[in-house]
Amino acid sequence: MTMKNICTSALAAIAILAAGCSNSDTDNTIKPDMAGREITFTAGINDLATRAGRTTDNLTGSKFGLFLTTEGTNGDENYNGTNKEVSESNGEWVQDPPLLWKNNTAKVNYTAYLPYTDQLENDKDYTINLSTTQTAETMLNEDLLYASATDITAADNPNGIAVTFSHKLAKLKVVLTKGTEVDADMEVTGVKVAKCLVKGSMDVTTGNLLRGSSTVLDDYADVNLCGTQTEGSAFTDTWEALIMPTLWDATGFVVTVTVGSGNDTRMFQYTGSSWMAYSGNEYTLPLHVGRDKVIAGKITATEWRDAGTSEIETD
């Protein structure tokens, strides 16, 4: 073989190898044909585990409402749903009858809310009426979640649509310490926050929250928080509640702490400055109870998920 032929053969081999590398770097996976197959769902919550309200771990047995549209289907009920009930059962989210994929490329948009109700006002408004004496059970049942996404295709989601919910209400948390002036054996028996917004609605197609249609005074109430005793504490030191986003004026944010019971009751009151509790945020107020007053620290505002903190002035 001449030198010219050797060089030509070598170049041809290099070209074949290059082509092989190029093909291996390309995703040539054959997409399954999803036309007519059931749209399946998984669900979770975009937050850290908290004592109050819903977490991904306690969605068992839950139901969410689903609004879903598929392009190019003219509202066909096989591919579109309005306030469709989706229920958790044995680790799966079930619809009856199920919605279907039109094909691999038709774009799907959805909004979802939890907990589900079949009593939407105007076919889209979710009524909010929060308990004024809150417990772990009421917070679990009343924690309002919302999710939405657009331009979803079967080709990109052959294993189903992952619905990631976020909290729509605000959460208040009061963390107490007791001074030496308060007897160690005197239990904290109640914490109340004045003038919280507890009535309103949410447009489940947009996630927008609205104050209730009743008078302003009817929308607000004093809320008794739910108390828990954290590990290592000698008394009920952490108190929590869910509220609608609320704006307090300069004298409206009042926290009342009750220590003791019966004939041996002491009440401590803290009045804060004007501030706003926003949707999806958790607010922690540290209070030190001693003598006949309450000393407050800074209110820390944390998005109700793992996203940092900020401080709000309390004086």
PDB file of C-alpha atoms in Angstrom, residues 58-284:
ATOM      1  CA  ASN A  58     -49.076  14.158  55.337  1.00  0.00           C
ATOM      2  CA  LEU A  59     -50.866  14.309  51.984  1.00  0.00           C
ATOM      3  CA  THR A  60     -52.104  10.729  52.442  1.00  0.00           C
ATOM      4  CA  GLY A  61     -55.828  10.558  51.775  1.00  0.00           C
ATOM      5  CA  SER A  62     -55.949  14.141  50.468  1.00  0.00           C
ATOM      6  CA  LYS A  63     -57.887  15.412  47.463  1.00  0.00           C
ATOM      7  CA  PHE A  64     -57.000  18.291  45.172  1.00  0.00           C
ATOM      8  CA  GLY A  65     -59.033  20.160  42.588  1.00  0.00           C
ATOM      9  CA  LEU A  66     -57.691  20.310  39.036  1.00  0.00           C
ATOM     10  CA  PHE A  67     -58.348  22.696  36.147  1.00  0.00           C
ATOM     11  CA  LEU A  68     -56.596  21.399  33.004  1.00  0.00           C
ATOM     12  CA  THR A  69     -56.699  22.399  29.335  1.00  0.00           C
ATOM     13  CA  THR A  70     -55.084  20.799  26.284  1.00  0.00           C
ATOM     14  CA  GLU A  71     -54.435  22.849  23.171  1.00  0.00           C
ATOM     15  CA  GLY A  72     -56.227  21.959  19.966  1.00  0.00           C
ATOM     16  CA  THR A  73     -58.955  19.871  21.597  1.00  0.00           C
ATOM     17  CA  ASN A  74     -61.907  22.312  21.594  1.00  0.00           C
ATOM     18  CA  GLY A  75     -62.783  21.549  25.206  1.00  0.00           C
ATOM     19  CA  ASP A  76     -63.130  17.794  24.653  1.00  0.00           C
ATOM     20  CA  GLU A  77     -63.727  16.293  28.121  1.00  0.00           C
ATOM     21  CA  ASN A  78     -61.233  13.519  27.401  1.00  0.00           C
ATOM     22  CA  TYR A  79     -58.443  16.107  27.427  1.00  0.00           C
ATOM     23  CA  ASN A  80     -59.846  18.990  29.531  1.00  0.00           C
ATOM     24  CA  GLY A  81     -61.145  19.156  33.102  1.00  0.00           C
ATOM     25  CA  THR A  82     -62.856  21.780  35.276  1.00  0.00           C
ATOM     26  CA  ASN A  83     -62.554  21.378  39.064  1.00  0.00           C
ATOM     27  CA  LYS A  84     -61.789  17.705  38.602  1.00  0.00           C
ATOM     28  CA  GLU A  85     -61.319  15.766  41.838  1.00  0.00           C
ATOM     29  CA  VAL A  86     -57.952  13.995  42.156  1.00  0.00           C
ATOM     30  CA  SER A  87     -57.632  11.707  45.202  1.00  0.00           C
ATOM     31  CA  GLU A  88     -54.647  10.078  46.882  1.00  0.00           C
ATOM     32  CA  SER A  89     -55.072   6.325  47.320  1.00  0.00           C
ATOM     33  CA  ASN A  90     -52.317   3.883  48.287  1.00  0.00           C
ATOM     34  CA  GLY A  91     -49.600   6.234  47.107  1.00  0.00           C
ATOM     35  CA  GLU A  92     -51.242   7.103  43.778  1.00  0.00           C
ATOM     36  CA  TRP A  93     -53.316  10.097  42.661  1.00  0.00           C
ATOM     37  CA  VAL A  94     -56.529   8.878  41.069  1.00  0.00           C
ATOM     38  CA  GLN A  95     -59.070  10.601  38.783  1.00  0.00           C
ATOM     39  CA  ASP A  96     -62.346   9.101  37.669  1.00  0.00           C
ATOM     40  CA  PRO A  97     -62.632   9.166  34.745  1.00  0.00           C
ATOM     41  CA  PRO A  98     -58.994   9.986  33.937  1.00  0.00           C
ATOM     42  CA  LEU A  99     -57.904  12.774  31.621  1.00  0.00           C
ATOM     43  CA  LEU A 100     -55.866  11.686  28.606  1.00  0.00           C
ATOM     44  CA  TRP A 101     -52.873  12.935  26.650  1.00  0.00           C
ATOM     45  CA  LYS A 102     -53.906  14.126  23.171  1.00  0.00           C
ATOM     46  CA  ASN A 103     -50.508  13.263  21.722  1.00  0.00           C
ATOM     47  CA  ASN A 104     -46.835  13.755  22.546  1.00  0.00           C
ATOM     48  CA  THR A 105     -46.625  17.434  21.622  1.00  0.00           C
ATOM     49  CA  ALA A 106     -49.998  19.064  22.463  1.00  0.00           C
ATOM     50  CA  LYS A 107     -49.358  21.594  25.267  1.00  0.00           C
ATOM     51  CA  VAL A 108     -51.189  21.217  28.572  1.00  0.00           C
ATOM     52  CA  ASN A 109     -51.820  23.974  31.146  1.00  0.00           C
ATOM     53  CA  TYR A 110     -53.148  23.372  34.641  1.00  0.00           C
ATOM     54  CA  THR A 111     -53.956  24.946  37.994  1.00  0.00           C
ATOM     55  CA  ALA A 112     -54.549  22.902  41.136  1.00  0.00           C
ATOM     56  CA  TYR A 113     -55.608  23.618  44.699  1.00  0.00           C
ATOM     57  CA  LEU A 114     -55.893  21.618  47.907  1.00  0.00           C
ATOM     58  CA  PRO A 115     -58.070  20.764  49.815  1.00  0.00           C
ATOM     59  CA  TYR A 116     -60.706  19.972  47.197  1.00  0.00           C
ATOM     60  CA  THR A 117     -64.275  21.277  47.355  1.00  0.00           C
ATOM     61  CA  ASP A 118     -67.223  20.896  45.015  1.00  0.00           C
ATOM     62  CA  GLN A 119     -68.734  24.139  46.374  1.00  0.00           C
ATOM     63  CA  LEU A 120     -66.784  26.801  44.457  1.00  0.00           C
ATOM     64  CA  GLU A 121     -68.531  30.151  44.151  1.00  0.00           C
ATOM     65  CA  ASN A 122     -68.872  31.318  40.535  1.00  0.00           C
ATOM     66  CA  ASP A 123     -67.216  28.019  39.531  1.00  0.00           C
ATOM     67  CA  LYS A 124     -63.801  29.348  40.590  1.00  0.00           C
ATOM     68  CA  ASP A 125     -63.827  31.080  44.013  1.00  0.00           C
ATOM     69  CA  TYR A 126     -62.700  29.012  47.007  1.00  0.00           C
ATOM     70  CA  THR A 127     -64.268  30.277  50.258  1.00  0.00           C
ATOM     71  CA  ILE A 128     -61.841  30.789  53.162  1.00  0.00           C
ATOM     72  CA  ASN A 129     -63.227  30.841  56.720  1.00  0.00           C
ATOM     73  CA  LEU A 130     -60.439  30.062  59.174  1.00  0.00           C
ATOM     74  CA  SER A 131     -60.959  28.796  62.709  1.00  0.00           C
ATOM     75  CA  THR A 132     -60.509  31.397  65.444  1.00  0.00           C
ATOM     76  CA  THR A 133     -59.385  28.725  67.919  1.00  0.00           C
ATOM     77  CA  GLN A 134     -56.782  26.733  66.070  1.00  0.00           C
ATOM     78  CA  THR A 135     -55.560  23.196  66.655  1.00  0.00           C
ATOM     79  CA  ALA A 136     -53.212  20.883  64.801  1.00  0.00           C
ATOM     80  CA  GLU A 137     -56.273  19.380  63.109  1.00  0.00           C
ATOM     81  CA  THR A 138     -57.790  22.689  61.975  1.00  0.00           C
ATOM     82  CA  MET A 139     -54.451  23.860  60.592  1.00  0.00           C
ATOM     83  CA  LEU A 140     -54.039  20.625  58.656  1.00  0.00           C
ATOM     84  CA  ASN A 141     -57.548  20.878  57.204  1.00  0.00           C
ATOM     85  CA  GLU A 142     -57.447  24.628  56.472  1.00  0.00           C
ATOM     86  CA  ASP A 143     -53.919  24.964  55.063  1.00  0.00           C
ATOM     87  CA  LEU A 144     -54.693  26.164  51.516  1.00  0.00           C
ATOM     88  CA  LEU A 145     -52.281  25.045  48.784  1.00  0.00           C
ATOM     89  CA  TYR A 146     -51.957  26.083  45.137  1.00  0.00           C
ATOM     90  CA  ALA A 147     -49.961  25.006  42.063  1.00  0.00           C
ATOM     91  CA  SER A 148     -49.894  25.896  38.361  1.00  0.00           C
ATOM     92  CA  ALA A 149     -47.847  25.174  35.240  1.00  0.00           C
ATOM     93  CA  THR A 150     -48.032  25.820  31.495  1.00  0.00           C
ATOM     94  CA  ASP A 151     -46.770  24.291  28.253  1.00  0.00           C
ATOM     95  CA  ILE A 152     -46.466  20.741  29.577  1.00  0.00           C
ATOM     96  CA  THR A 153     -46.119  17.973  26.980  1.00  0.00           C
ATOM     97  CA  ALA A 154     -46.413  14.214  27.174  1.00  0.00           C
ATOM     98  CA  ALA A 155     -43.025  13.831  25.487  1.00  0.00           C
ATOM     99  CA  ASP A 156     -41.349  15.627  28.406  1.00  0.00           C
ATOM    100  CA  ASN A 157     -43.519  14.001  31.088  1.00  0.00           C
ATOM    101  CA  PRO A 158     -44.122  10.343  30.099  1.00  0.00           C
ATOM    102  CA  ASN A 159     -44.126   9.351  33.781  1.00  0.00           C
ATOM    103  CA  GLY A 160     -46.759  11.924  34.734  1.00  0.00           C
ATOM    104  CA  ILE A 161     -47.085  15.547  35.823  1.00  0.00           C
ATOM    105  CA  ALA A 162     -45.344  16.529  39.073  1.00  0.00           C
ATOM    106  CA  VAL A 163     -47.643  18.956  40.916  1.00  0.00           C
ATOM    107  CA  THR A 164     -45.659  21.093  43.392  1.00  0.00           C
ATOM    108  CA  PHE A 165     -47.930  22.985  45.759  1.00  0.00           C
ATOM    109  CA  SER A 166     -47.132  26.167  47.691  1.00  0.00           C
ATOM    110  CA  HIS A 167     -48.859  27.587  50.774  1.00  0.00           C
ATOM    111  CA  LYS A 168     -51.247  30.491  50.102  1.00  0.00           C
ATOM    112  CA  LEU A 169     -51.987  31.552  53.683  1.00  0.00           C
ATOM    113  CA  ALA A 170     -49.574  33.158  56.142  1.00  0.00           C
ATOM    114  CA  LYS A 171     -48.406  31.457  59.319  1.00  0.00           C
ATOM    115  CA  LEU A 172     -47.801  33.147  62.667  1.00  0.00           C
ATOM    116  CA  LYS A 173     -45.480  31.571  65.224  1.00  0.00           C
ATOM    117  CA  VAL A 174     -44.947  32.976  68.722  1.00  0.00           C
ATOM    118  CA  VAL A 175     -41.996  31.482  70.616  1.00  0.00           C
ATOM    119  CA  LEU A 176     -42.011  32.126  74.372  1.00  0.00           C
ATOM    120  CA  THR A 177     -39.415  32.237  77.107  1.00  0.00           C
ATOM    121  CA  LYS A 178     -40.250  32.836  80.779  1.00  0.00           C
ATOM    122  CA  GLY A 179     -38.431  35.206  83.085  1.00  0.00           C
ATOM    123  CA  THR A 180     -37.495  34.370  86.686  1.00  0.00           C
ATOM    124  CA  GLU A 181     -40.457  36.471  87.852  1.00  0.00           C
ATOM    125  CA  VAL A 182     -42.852  33.862  86.444  1.00  0.00           C
ATOM    126  CA  ASP A 183     -43.115  30.714  88.532  1.00  0.00           C
ATOM    127  CA  ALA A 184     -41.475  27.799  86.782  1.00  0.00           C
ATOM    128  CA  ASP A 185     -44.509  25.568  87.382  1.00  0.00           C
ATOM    129  CA  MET A 186     -46.997  28.078  85.929  1.00  0.00           C
ATOM    130  CA  GLU A 187     -48.066  26.778  82.536  1.00  0.00           C
ATOM    131  CA  VAL A 188     -48.705  29.021  79.543  1.00  0.00           C
ATOM    132  CA  THR A 189     -52.355  28.261  78.779  1.00  0.00           C
ATOM    133  CA  GLY A 190     -53.053  30.519  75.838  1.00  0.00           C
ATOM    134  CA  VAL A 191     -51.701  32.926  73.228  1.00  0.00           C
ATOM    135  CA  LYS A 192     -54.042  35.167  71.244  1.00  0.00           C
ATOM    136  CA  VAL A 193     -53.352  37.567  68.356  1.00  0.00           C
ATOM    137  CA  ALA A 194     -55.871  40.347  67.719  1.00  0.00           C
ATOM    138  CA  LYS A 195     -57.437  41.507  64.442  1.00  0.00           C
ATOM    139  CA  CYS A 196     -56.305  38.734  62.106  1.00  0.00           C
ATOM    140  CA  LEU A 197     -57.925  38.444  58.686  1.00  0.00           C
ATOM    141  CA  VAL A 198     -59.700  35.073  58.709  1.00  0.00           C
ATOM    142  CA  LYS A 199     -62.311  35.335  55.935  1.00  0.00           C
ATOM    143  CA  GLY A 200     -61.860  35.695  52.200  1.00  0.00           C
ATOM    144  CA  SER A 201     -61.568  33.690  49.020  1.00  0.00           C
ATOM    145  CA  MET A 202     -59.088  32.444  46.427  1.00  0.00           C
ATOM    146  CA  ASP A 203     -59.607  32.390  42.674  1.00  0.00           C
ATOM    147  CA  VAL A 204     -58.493  28.823  41.966  1.00  0.00           C
ATOM    148  CA  THR A 205     -57.777  29.620  38.318  1.00  0.00           C
ATOM    149  CA  THR A 206     -55.209  32.310  39.204  1.00  0.00           C
ATOM    150  CA  GLY A 207     -54.266  31.776  42.859  1.00  0.00           C
ATOM    151  CA  ASN A 208     -55.263  35.350  43.752  1.00  0.00           C
ATOM    152  CA  LEU A 209     -56.507  35.890  47.312  1.00  0.00           C
ATOM    153  CA  LEU A 210     -59.390  38.270  48.014  1.00  0.00           C
ATOM    154  CA  ARG A 211     -60.846  39.603  51.237  1.00  0.00           C
ATOM    155  CA  GLY A 212     -64.349  38.357  52.021  1.00  0.00           C
ATOM    156  CA  SER A 213     -67.486  39.961  50.634  1.00  0.00           C
ATOM    157  CA  SER A 214     -68.791  40.734  54.136  1.00  0.00           C
ATOM    158  CA  THR A 215     -68.043  43.939  56.025  1.00  0.00           C
ATOM    159  CA  VAL A 216     -64.443  44.631  57.028  1.00  0.00           C
ATOM    160  CA  LEU A 217     -65.149  43.997  60.726  1.00  0.00           C
ATOM    161  CA  ASP A 218     -66.658  40.593  59.954  1.00  0.00           C
ATOM    162  CA  ASP A 219     -63.540  39.551  58.062  1.00  0.00           C
ATOM    163  CA  TYR A 220     -61.266  40.044  61.088  1.00  0.00           C
ATOM    164  CA  ALA A 221     -61.135  38.185  64.401  1.00  0.00           C
ATOM    165  CA  ASP A 222     -58.923  37.520  67.400  1.00  0.00           C
ATOM    166  CA  VAL A 223     -57.223  34.158  66.856  1.00  0.00           C
ATOM    167  CA  ASN A 224     -56.232  31.705  69.588  1.00  0.00           C
ATOM    168  CA  LEU A 225     -53.009  30.002  68.547  1.00  0.00           C
ATOM    169  CA  CYS A 226     -52.240  26.286  68.799  1.00  0.00           C
ATOM    170  CA  GLY A 227     -49.602  25.472  71.409  1.00  0.00           C
ATOM    171  CA  THR A 228     -46.914  22.794  71.376  1.00  0.00           C
ATOM    172  CA  GLN A 229     -44.039  21.967  73.699  1.00  0.00           C
ATOM    173  CA  THR A 230     -40.752  21.702  71.852  1.00  0.00           C
ATOM    174  CA  GLU A 231     -38.135  19.158  72.823  1.00  0.00           C
ATOM    175  CA  GLY A 232     -36.161  20.295  75.861  1.00  0.00           C
ATOM    176  CA  SER A 233     -38.719  22.905  76.933  1.00  0.00           C
ATOM    177  CA  ALA A 234     -40.374  22.736  80.360  1.00  0.00           C
ATOM    178  CA  PHE A 235     -43.606  24.355  79.160  1.00  0.00           C
ATOM    179  CA  THR A 236     -45.753  24.984  76.072  1.00  0.00           C
ATOM    180  CA  ASP A 237     -43.424  27.423  74.368  1.00  0.00           C
ATOM    181  CA  THR A 238     -44.384  27.473  70.670  1.00  0.00           C
ATOM    182  CA  TRP A 239     -47.749  28.764  69.448  1.00  0.00           C
ATOM    183  CA  GLU A 240     -48.876  28.794  65.808  1.00  0.00           C
ATOM    184  CA  ALA A 241     -51.826  29.815  63.625  1.00  0.00           C
ATOM    185  CA  LEU A 242     -52.778  30.198  59.969  1.00  0.00           C
ATOM    186  CA  ILE A 243     -54.256  33.510  58.806  1.00  0.00           C
ATOM    187  CA  MET A 244     -55.111  35.343  55.626  1.00  0.00           C
ATOM    188  CA  PRO A 245     -52.527  37.985  54.618  1.00  0.00           C
ATOM    189  CA  THR A 246     -53.130  40.746  57.173  1.00  0.00           C
ATOM    190  CA  LEU A 247     -52.118  44.407  57.566  1.00  0.00           C
ATOM    191  CA  TRP A 248     -52.088  45.621  61.175  1.00  0.00           C
ATOM    192  CA  ASP A 249     -52.091  49.337  61.985  1.00  0.00           C
ATOM    193  CA  ALA A 250     -49.891  50.896  64.663  1.00  0.00           C
ATOM    194  CA  THR A 251     -52.108  49.693  67.522  1.00  0.00           C
ATOM    195  CA  GLY A 252     -53.762  46.670  65.937  1.00  0.00           C
ATOM    196  CA  PHE A 253     -51.099  43.972  66.390  1.00  0.00           C
ATOM    197  CA  VAL A 254     -51.728  42.823  69.971  1.00  0.00           C
ATOM    198  CA  VAL A 255     -50.482  39.528  71.403  1.00  0.00           C
ATOM    199  CA  THR A 256     -51.974  38.347  74.698  1.00  0.00           C
ATOM    200  CA  VAL A 257     -50.218  35.588  76.654  1.00  0.00           C
ATOM    201  CA  THR A 258     -52.140  33.833  79.448  1.00  0.00           C
ATOM    202  CA  VAL A 259     -50.173  32.082  82.204  1.00  0.00           C
ATOM    203  CA  GLY A 260     -51.870  29.868  84.760  1.00  0.00           C
ATOM    204  CA  SER A 261     -55.542  29.055  85.078  1.00  0.00           C
ATOM    205  CA  GLY A 262     -58.534  29.441  87.380  1.00  0.00           C
ATOM    206  CA  ASN A 263     -57.918  31.862  90.244  1.00  0.00           C
ATOM    207  CA  ASP A 264     -54.192  32.023  89.502  1.00  0.00           C
ATOM    208  CA  THR A 265     -54.176  33.584  86.040  1.00  0.00           C
ATOM    209  CA  ARG A 266     -51.860  36.294  84.749  1.00  0.00           C
ATOM    210  CA  MET A 267     -52.208  37.955  81.375  1.00  0.00           C
ATOM    211  CA  PHE A 268     -49.363  39.651  79.528  1.00  0.00           C
ATOM    212  CA  GLN A 269     -49.900  41.862  76.510  1.00  0.00           C
ATOM    213  CA  TYR A 270     -47.591  43.037  73.743  1.00  0.00           C
ATOM    214  CA  THR A 271     -48.597  45.740  71.254  1.00  0.00           C
ATOM    215  CA  GLY A 272     -46.500  45.984  68.110  1.00  0.00           C
ATOM    216  CA  SER A 273     -46.140  48.561  65.372  1.00  0.00           C
ATOM    217  CA  SER A 274     -47.775  48.467  61.939  1.00  0.00           C
ATOM    218  CA  TRP A 275     -46.717  45.570  59.706  1.00  0.00           C
ATOM    219  CA  MET A 276     -47.981  43.187  57.039  1.00  0.00           C
ATOM    220  CA  ALA A 277     -48.129  39.385  56.981  1.00  0.00           C
ATOM    221  CA  TYR A 278     -47.871  38.248  53.358  1.00  0.00           C
ATOM    222  CA  SER A 279     -49.138  35.149  51.572  1.00  0.00           C
ATOM    223  CA  GLY A 280     -46.828  32.133  51.715  1.00  0.00           C
ATOM    224  CA  ASN A 281     -44.671  33.476  54.549  1.00  0.00           C
ATOM    225  CA  GLU A 282     -44.092  32.235  58.087  1.00  0.00           C
ATOM    226  CA  TYR A 283     -43.527  34.882  60.778  1.00  0.00           C
ATOM    227  CA  THR A 284     -41.782  34.093  64.067  1.00  0.00           C
TER     228      THR A 284
END
